[in-house]
Tab-separated table of C-alpha atoms in Angstrom:
chain	number	residue	atom	x	y	z
A	1	UNK	CA	146.578	135.250	-145.668
A	2	UNK	CA	149.205	134.297	-148.694
A	3	UNK	CA	151.923	133.972	-145.545
A	4	UNK	CA	149.458	131.584	-143.749
A	5	UNK	CA	149.014	129.609	-146.841
A	6	UNK	CA	152.754	129.611	-147.690
A	7	UNK	CA	153.347	128.140	-144.203
A	8	UNK	CA	150.754	125.463	-144.267
A	9	UNK	CA	152.226	124.895	-147.932
A	10	UNK	CA	155.597	124.527	-146.086
A	11	UNK	CA	154.605	122.783	-143.485
A	12	UNK	CA	152.670	119.918	-146.070
A	13	UNK	CA	156.045	119.452	-147.503
A	14	UNK	CA	157.642	118.913	-144.814
A	15	UNK	CA	155.271	116.521	-143.296
A	16	UNK	CA	155.416	114.631	-146.782
A	17	UNK	CA	158.889	114.564	-146.593
A	18	UNK	CA	159.038	113.292	-143.464
A	19	UNK	CA	156.404	110.750	-144.114
A	20	UNK	CA	157.982	109.746	-147.353
A	21	UNK	CA	161.385	109.420	-145.538
A	22	UNK	CA	159.975	107.009	-143.028
A	23	UNK	CA	158.316	104.837	-145.779
A	24	UNK	CA	161.009	104.387	-148.166
A	25	UNK	CA	163.911	104.505	-145.952
A	26	UNK	CA	165.306	100.861	-145.460
A	27	UNK	CA	165.286	99.543	-141.648
A	28	UNK	CA	167.532	96.916	-140.899
A	29	UNK	CA	166.659	94.682	-137.427
A	30	UNK	CA	169.646	94.134	-135.007
A	31	UNK	CA	169.624	90.006	-135.985
A	32	UNK	CA	167.818	87.730	-137.759
A	33	UNK	CA	164.304	89.055	-136.290
A	34	UNK	CA	161.223	86.169	-136.277
A	35	UNK	CA	157.787	88.060	-135.536
A	36	UNK	CA	154.725	86.288	-135.213
A	37	UNK	CA	151.575	88.532	-136.430
A	38	UNK	CA	148.339	86.310	-134.650
A	39	UNK	CA	144.936	86.231	-135.993
A	40	UNK	CA	142.997	89.375	-135.435
A	41	UNK	CA	146.009	91.463	-134.867
A	42	UNK	CA	144.661	95.188	-135.978
A	43	UNK	CA	147.462	97.463	-138.582
A	44	UNK	CA	147.933	99.356	-135.551
A	45	UNK	CA	149.487	96.669	-133.129
A	46	UNK	CA	151.169	95.352	-136.449
A	47	UNK	CA	152.834	98.269	-137.050
A	48	UNK	CA	154.084	98.771	-133.454
A	49	UNK	CA	155.180	95.111	-133.306
A	50	UNK	CA	157.522	95.582	-136.389
A	51	UNK	CA	159.226	99.206	-134.887
A	52	UNK	CA	159.538	97.398	-131.605
A	53	UNK	CA	161.488	94.693	-133.101
A	54	UNK	CA	163.746	97.277	-135.293
A	55	UNK	CA	161.752	96.268	-138.596
A	56	UNK	CA	160.416	99.536	-139.651
A	57	UNK	CA	161.324	102.700	-138.512
A	58	UNK	CA	157.665	104.234	-137.872
A	59	UNK	CA	154.707	102.346	-136.551
A	60	UNK	CA	152.914	106.096	-137.825
A	61	UNK	CA	154.281	105.046	-141.601
A	62	UNK	CA	152.933	102.072	-141.139
A	63	UNK	CA	149.521	102.821	-140.599
A	64	UNK	CA	149.384	105.492	-143.345
A	65	UNK	CA	150.670	103.090	-146.117
A	66	UNK	CA	147.853	100.711	-145.126
A	67	UNK	CA	145.186	104.019	-145.279
A	68	UNK	CA	146.744	104.740	-148.876
A	69	UNK	CA	147.693	101.083	-149.992
A	70	UNK	CA	144.638	99.037	-148.449
A	71	UNK	CA	145.207	94.878	-148.518
A	72	UNK	CA	144.697	92.522	-145.727
A	73	UNK	CA	147.292	91.864	-143.589
A	74	UNK	CA	147.870	88.066	-143.032
A	75	UNK	CA	148.886	86.348	-139.679
A	76	UNK	CA	151.547	84.286	-139.339
A	77	UNK	CA	155.092	84.165	-138.505
A	78	UNK	CA	157.581	86.658	-140.766
A	79	UNK	CA	161.702	86.072	-141.078
A	80	UNK	CA	163.536	89.496	-141.282
A	81	UNK	CA	166.796	89.523	-142.057
A	82	UNK	CA	167.904	92.273	-144.921
A	83	UNK	CA	167.060	95.698	-144.782
A	84	UNK	CA	163.601	96.886	-145.714
A	85	UNK	CA	161.620	99.718	-146.531
A	86	UNK	CA	157.956	100.380	-144.890
A	87	UNK	CA	156.382	99.289	-148.531
A	88	UNK	CA	157.979	95.999	-148.549
A	89	UNK	CA	157.665	94.968	-145.320
A	90	UNK	CA	153.402	95.564	-145.932
A	91	UNK	CA	153.615	93.932	-149.036
A	92	UNK	CA	155.458	91.173	-147.642
A	93	UNK	CA	152.412	90.518	-144.874
A	94	UNK	CA	149.617	91.450	-147.387
A	95	UNK	CA	151.128	88.335	-149.565
A	96	UNK	CA	151.689	85.845	-146.608
A	97	UNK	CA	155.220	85.801	-147.258
A	98	UNK	CA	155.423	83.396	-143.849
A	99	UNK	CA	158.514	82.016	-142.657
A	100	UNK	CA	158.321	78.222	-142.710
A	101	UNK	CA	160.382	75.504	-141.836
A	102	UNK	CA	161.851	72.607	-144.298
A	103	UNK	CA	161.227	68.925	-143.721
A	104	UNK	CA	162.945	66.539	-146.428
A	105	UNK	CA	161.610	63.019	-146.586
A	106	UNK	CA	163.772	61.004	-148.526
A	107	UNK	CA	162.487	58.031	-149.973
A	108	UNK	CA	162.403	54.607	-147.568
A	109	UNK	CA	161.849	56.880	-144.698
A	110	UNK	CA	159.375	55.140	-142.427
A	111	UNK	CA	156.651	56.509	-139.994
A	112	UNK	CA	159.477	56.649	-137.403
A	113	UNK	CA	161.708	58.179	-139.461
A	114	UNK	CA	159.296	61.011	-140.812
A	115	UNK	CA	158.352	61.778	-137.139
A	116	UNK	CA	162.000	62.587	-136.504
A	117	UNK	CA	162.010	64.563	-138.996
A	118	UNK	CA	159.350	66.253	-138.075
A	119	UNK	CA	160.602	66.803	-134.510
A	120	UNK	CA	163.670	68.029	-135.537
A	121	UNK	CA	162.458	70.447	-137.705
A	122	UNK	CA	160.460	71.772	-134.485
A	123	UNK	CA	157.587	71.013	-135.735
A	124	UNK	CA	155.938	69.173	-132.987
A	125	UNK	CA	156.879	66.042	-131.235
A	126	UNK	CA	157.443	62.585	-132.394
A	127	UNK	CA	154.557	60.619	-130.642
A	128	UNK	CA	151.969	63.832	-131.218
A	129	UNK	CA	153.021	62.804	-135.034
A	130	UNK	CA	152.911	59.063	-134.817
A	131	UNK	CA	150.028	59.079	-133.147
A	132	UNK	CA	148.077	61.221	-135.943
A	133	UNK	CA	149.331	58.832	-138.530
A	134	UNK	CA	147.166	56.299	-136.871
A	135	UNK	CA	144.426	58.484	-136.351
A	136	UNK	CA	144.182	59.961	-139.847
A	137	UNK	CA	143.281	56.840	-141.847
A	138	UNK	CA	140.188	58.324	-143.080
A	139	UNK	CA	142.515	60.448	-145.643
A	140	UNK	CA	143.589	57.236	-147.500
A	141	UNK	CA	140.070	55.513	-147.148
A	142	UNK	CA	139.277	55.717	-150.748
A	143	UNK	CA	142.978	54.012	-151.447
A	144	UNK	CA	143.465	51.863	-149.077
A	145	UNK	CA	140.443	50.915	-146.381
A	146	UNK	CA	141.907	48.780	-144.648
A	147	UNK	CA	144.877	50.522	-143.701
A	148	UNK	CA	145.837	50.643	-139.764
A	149	UNK	CA	147.753	53.853	-140.359
A	150	UNK	CA	149.487	55.955	-143.113
A	151	UNK	CA	152.657	54.187	-143.781
A	152	UNK	CA	153.238	54.180	-147.419
A	153	UNK	CA	151.587	57.141	-148.436
A	154	UNK	CA	153.700	60.246	-146.957
A	155	UNK	CA	155.278	60.808	-150.268
A	156	UNK	CA	159.228	61.393	-149.988
A	157	UNK	CA	159.767	65.042	-150.575
A	158	UNK	CA	161.050	68.351	-149.673
A	159	UNK	CA	158.059	69.812	-147.719
A	160	UNK	CA	158.012	73.555	-145.990
A	161	UNK	CA	155.419	74.557	-143.211
A	162	UNK	CA	155.261	77.006	-140.908
A	163	UNK	CA	155.702	76.451	-137.680
A	164	UNK	CA	152.081	76.432	-136.324
A	165	UNK	CA	150.456	73.840	-138.317
A	166	UNK	CA	148.695	70.336	-136.776
A	167	UNK	CA	150.448	67.083	-137.494
A	168	UNK	CA	146.978	66.430	-138.966
A	169	UNK	CA	148.029	69.482	-141.527
A	170	UNK	CA	151.446	67.744	-142.322
A	171	UNK	CA	149.973	64.587	-143.112
A	172	UNK	CA	147.356	65.550	-145.052
A	173	UNK	CA	150.344	67.343	-147.117
A	174	UNK	CA	152.214	64.300	-147.620
A	175	UNK	CA	149.574	62.361	-148.416
A	176	UNK	CA	147.919	65.005	-151.191
A	177	UNK	CA	151.636	64.920	-152.996
A	178	UNK	CA	151.188	61.140	-153.187
A	179	UNK	CA	147.882	61.728	-154.756
A	180	UNK	CA	149.848	63.719	-157.327
A	181	UNK	CA	152.929	61.273	-157.912
A	182	UNK	CA	150.523	58.329	-157.882
A	183	UNK	CA	148.683	59.887	-160.859
A	184	UNK	CA	151.077	61.292	-162.383
A	185	UNK	CA	152.447	57.350	-163.274
A	186	UNK	CA	148.905	55.890	-163.755
A	187	UNK	CA	148.671	54.145	-160.426
A	188	UNK	CA	145.079	52.620	-159.937
A	189	UNK	CA	143.815	49.405	-158.823
A	190	UNK	CA	145.047	47.487	-155.638
A	191	UNK	CA	146.938	50.231	-153.983
A	192	UNK	CA	147.536	48.324	-150.863
A	193	UNK	CA	148.845	45.666	-152.240
A	194	UNK	CA	150.909	47.636	-154.768
A	195	UNK	CA	152.513	50.352	-152.415
A	196	UNK	CA	153.476	47.810	-150.110
A	197	UNK	CA	155.246	45.724	-152.561
A	198	UNK	CA	156.780	49.185	-153.456
A	199	UNK	CA	158.213	49.683	-150.085
A	200	UNK	CA	159.941	46.225	-149.907
A	201	UNK	CA	161.353	47.421	-153.332
A	202	UNK	CA	162.311	50.779	-152.033
A	203	UNK	CA	164.270	48.813	-148.893
A	204	UNK	CA	166.129	46.519	-150.933
A	205	UNK	CA	167.926	48.126	-153.336
A	206	UNK	CA	169.220	52.119	-153.947
A	207	UNK	CA	169.462	51.568	-157.573
A	208	UNK	CA	166.752	52.568	-159.836
A	209	UNK	CA	167.854	50.355	-162.518
A	210	UNK	CA	167.452	47.432	-160.099
A	211	UNK	CA	164.332	47.545	-158.842
A	212	UNK	CA	161.996	46.139	-161.942
A	213	UNK	CA	164.072	42.837	-161.812
A	214	UNK	CA	163.686	42.942	-157.424
A	215	UNK	CA	159.843	43.615	-157.867
A	216	UNK	CA	160.224	40.359	-160.281
A	217	UNK	CA	161.756	38.248	-157.546
A	218	UNK	CA	159.348	39.247	-155.058
A	219	UNK	CA	156.625	38.392	-157.173
A	220	UNK	CA	157.648	35.493	-158.340
A	221	UNK	CA	158.206	34.180	-154.531
A	222	UNK	CA	154.542	34.997	-154.302
A	223	UNK	CA	153.318	32.797	-156.974
A	224	UNK	CA	155.187	30.140	-155.615
A	225	UNK	CA	154.270	30.654	-152.194
A	226	UNK	CA	157.405	30.718	-150.897
A	227	UNK	CA	158.299	33.208	-148.480
A	228	UNK	CA	160.143	36.298	-149.007
A	229	UNK	CA	162.597	36.320	-146.455
A	230	UNK	CA	163.324	39.991	-146.620
A	231	UNK	CA	164.950	41.711	-144.027
A	232	UNK	CA	163.731	45.184	-143.921
A	233	UNK	CA	160.278	43.776	-142.846
A	234	UNK	CA	162.189	41.940	-139.629
A	235	UNK	CA	163.756	45.138	-139.083
A	236	UNK	CA	160.277	46.936	-139.227
A	237	UNK	CA	158.554	44.319	-136.904
A	238	UNK	CA	161.504	44.625	-134.479
A	239	UNK	CA	160.620	48.900	-134.896
A	240	UNK	CA	156.839	48.429	-134.401
A	241	UNK	CA	157.228	47.006	-131.221
A	242	UNK	CA	160.792	49.601	-130.441
A	243	UNK	CA	162.999	46.449	-129.895
A	244	UNK	CA	165.273	47.137	-133.113
A	245	UNK	CA	168.885	47.368	-132.025
A	246	UNK	CA	170.897	48.322	-134.925
A	247	UNK	CA	171.148	44.874	-136.735
A	248	UNK	CA	169.147	41.312	-136.765
A	249	UNK	CA	169.549	38.784	-134.720
A	250	UNK	CA	168.070	34.965	-134.777
A	251	UNK	CA	165.411	35.950	-131.996
A	252	UNK	CA	164.297	38.300	-134.824
A	253	UNK	CA	163.986	36.199	-137.531
A	254	UNK	CA	162.122	33.796	-135.138
A	255	UNK	CA	159.816	36.063	-133.698
A	256	UNK	CA	156.040	35.476	-134.864
A	257	UNK	CA	155.032	38.835	-136.123
A	258	UNK	CA	153.244	39.318	-138.977
A	259	UNK	CA	155.946	41.120	-140.980
A	260	UNK	CA	158.038	38.384	-140.605
A	261	UNK	CA	158.813	37.395	-144.048
A	262	UNK	CA	160.776	34.588	-142.802
A	263	UNK	CA	157.762	33.106	-141.283
A	264	UNK	CA	154.927	33.922	-143.163
A	265	UNK	CA	154.490	33.359	-146.619
A	266	UNK	CA	153.104	36.214	-148.799
A	267	UNK	CA	153.178	40.468	-148.198
A	268	UNK	CA	153.388	41.806	-144.597
A	269	UNK	CA	150.131	43.599	-143.451
A	270	UNK	CA	150.999	46.694	-145.024
A	271	UNK	CA	153.801	48.984	-146.399
A	272	UNK	CA	157.123	49.183	-144.279
A	273	UNK	CA	158.030	52.419	-145.748
A	274	UNK	CA	157.376	55.444	-148.092
A	275	UNK	CA	158.229	54.810	-151.718
A	276	UNK	CA	159.133	56.832	-154.296
A	277	UNK	CA	158.151	56.544	-158.111
A	278	UNK	CA	160.723	54.608	-159.107
A	279	UNK	CA	159.515	51.619	-156.693
A	280	UNK	CA	156.047	52.217	-157.186
A	281	UNK	CA	156.921	51.895	-160.643
A	282	UNK	CA	158.849	48.899	-160.895
A	283	UNK	CA	155.528	47.289	-158.253
A	284	UNK	CA	152.918	48.270	-160.794
A	285	UNK	CA	155.306	46.498	-163.748
A	286	UNK	CA	157.664	44.127	-162.508
A	287	UNK	CA	160.233	42.599	-165.403
A	288	UNK	CA	159.658	39.544	-167.077
A	289	UNK	CA	162.101	36.887	-165.478
A	290	UNK	CA	162.466	33.704	-163.808
A	291	UNK	CA	164.695	34.656	-160.696
A	292	UNK	CA	163.684	33.601	-157.092
A	293	UNK	CA	167.121	34.926	-155.473
A	294	UNK	CA	169.178	38.103	-155.056
A	295	UNK	CA	171.827	39.259	-153.135
A	296	UNK	CA	174.138	42.458	-153.354
A	297	UNK	CA	176.777	42.368	-155.996
A	298	UNK	CA	180.247	43.041	-154.396
A	299	UNK	CA	182.208	44.313	-157.797
A	300	UNK	CA	178.934	46.890	-158.672
A	301	UNK	CA	178.321	48.971	-155.471
A	302	UNK	CA	174.472	49.150	-154.549
A	303	UNK	CA	173.906	46.913	-157.916
A	304	UNK	CA	172.333	43.056	-157.093
A	305	UNK	CA	172.503	39.259	-159.010
A	306	UNK	CA	169.721	37.526	-159.873
A	307	UNK	CA	169.427	34.153	-159.402
A	308	UNK	CA	166.660	31.207	-160.312
A	309	UNK	CA	168.225	28.353	-158.629
A	310	UNK	CA	169.485	27.974	-155.013
A	311	UNK	CA	172.797	26.372	-155.859
A	312	UNK	CA	173.290	29.833	-158.241
A	313	UNK	CA	172.290	32.107	-155.229
A	314	UNK	CA	174.599	30.247	-152.941
A	315	UNK	CA	177.258	31.163	-155.489
A	316	UNK	CA	176.684	34.519	-155.587
A	317	UNK	CA	176.381	34.783	-151.665
A	318	UNK	CA	180.031	33.264	-151.567
A	319	UNK	CA	180.823	36.040	-153.492
A	320	UNK	CA	179.286	38.382	-152.070
A	321	UNK	CA	180.557	37.231	-148.718
A	322	UNK	CA	184.349	37.605	-149.978
A	323	UNK	CA	183.735	40.710	-151.490
A	324	UNK	CA	182.049	43.001	-149.112
A	325	UNK	CA	181.661	43.198	-145.177
A	326	UNK	CA	178.360	45.210	-145.341
A	327	UNK	CA	175.561	44.493	-148.100
A	328	UNK	CA	172.359	44.456	-148.882
A	329	UNK	CA	171.832	41.326	-147.422
A	330	UNK	CA	170.472	37.812	-149.347
A	331	UNK	CA	167.046	36.573	-150.210
């Protein structure tokens, strides 16, 4: 009897030793590996999948750890690069530490730019994203009831999304970020007007400290019912009609588009890009000025020269043309 118990004990210790070894010995996949745990997949199937790809040594050790440790394994894609033990791999799946793709949206990106960035990140097609952006206006119905799409309300930021995500979910995340940002700066009132004006400011100057002054020029022209005459709106009109050729032609300036602020006074029908916080704040609180014109300053890269009269503005434009071949345009 004692010999039998001794044999059982030795066998038990051996099994425990082997199990412990399988649990704690790190396994390294042969290369960067991404596996997908699909919804409804059982623990045994997950363990088999991980073992098949060399991420763990044994699916049975994975099953054992599940019995001991418990927890809910979450569906999604997981990326494995570094060696990891069964408990480490198991804990990642319980946490839902899924593999994500990064999408960076700089300030001033419009819907077309954002759609391209989403497609480049392999998160869906550009066309599908643009279609959803025109359909999901209910996301901002309380902010801008008349909005035709989500232009201007997809906040510039760096986002991380799992691969299997719908355009609607991406849009909802970006609108949610806009709401957070706008609340942080106290944006309220006429969202449509503020965001539209901010989008023009965003496109007109890359210099944050110039934005309140640029906003004042636009506001002063609006107050006098003067056409804003902003090149970015003409470009946007061409992009909407899929005819933008990389520069502005006379035919673009003469085009009878509601976005052509050379032909039509007032703001365009809606935002032309996603403004950042600095531009939103400038639109909310324009500088107090009497300026009606601005042009890029060739002596201070990125900055602008401002003028109250057409004569003064023309002198600034002459200086701009002499000092700089490429600039922001004149207004």
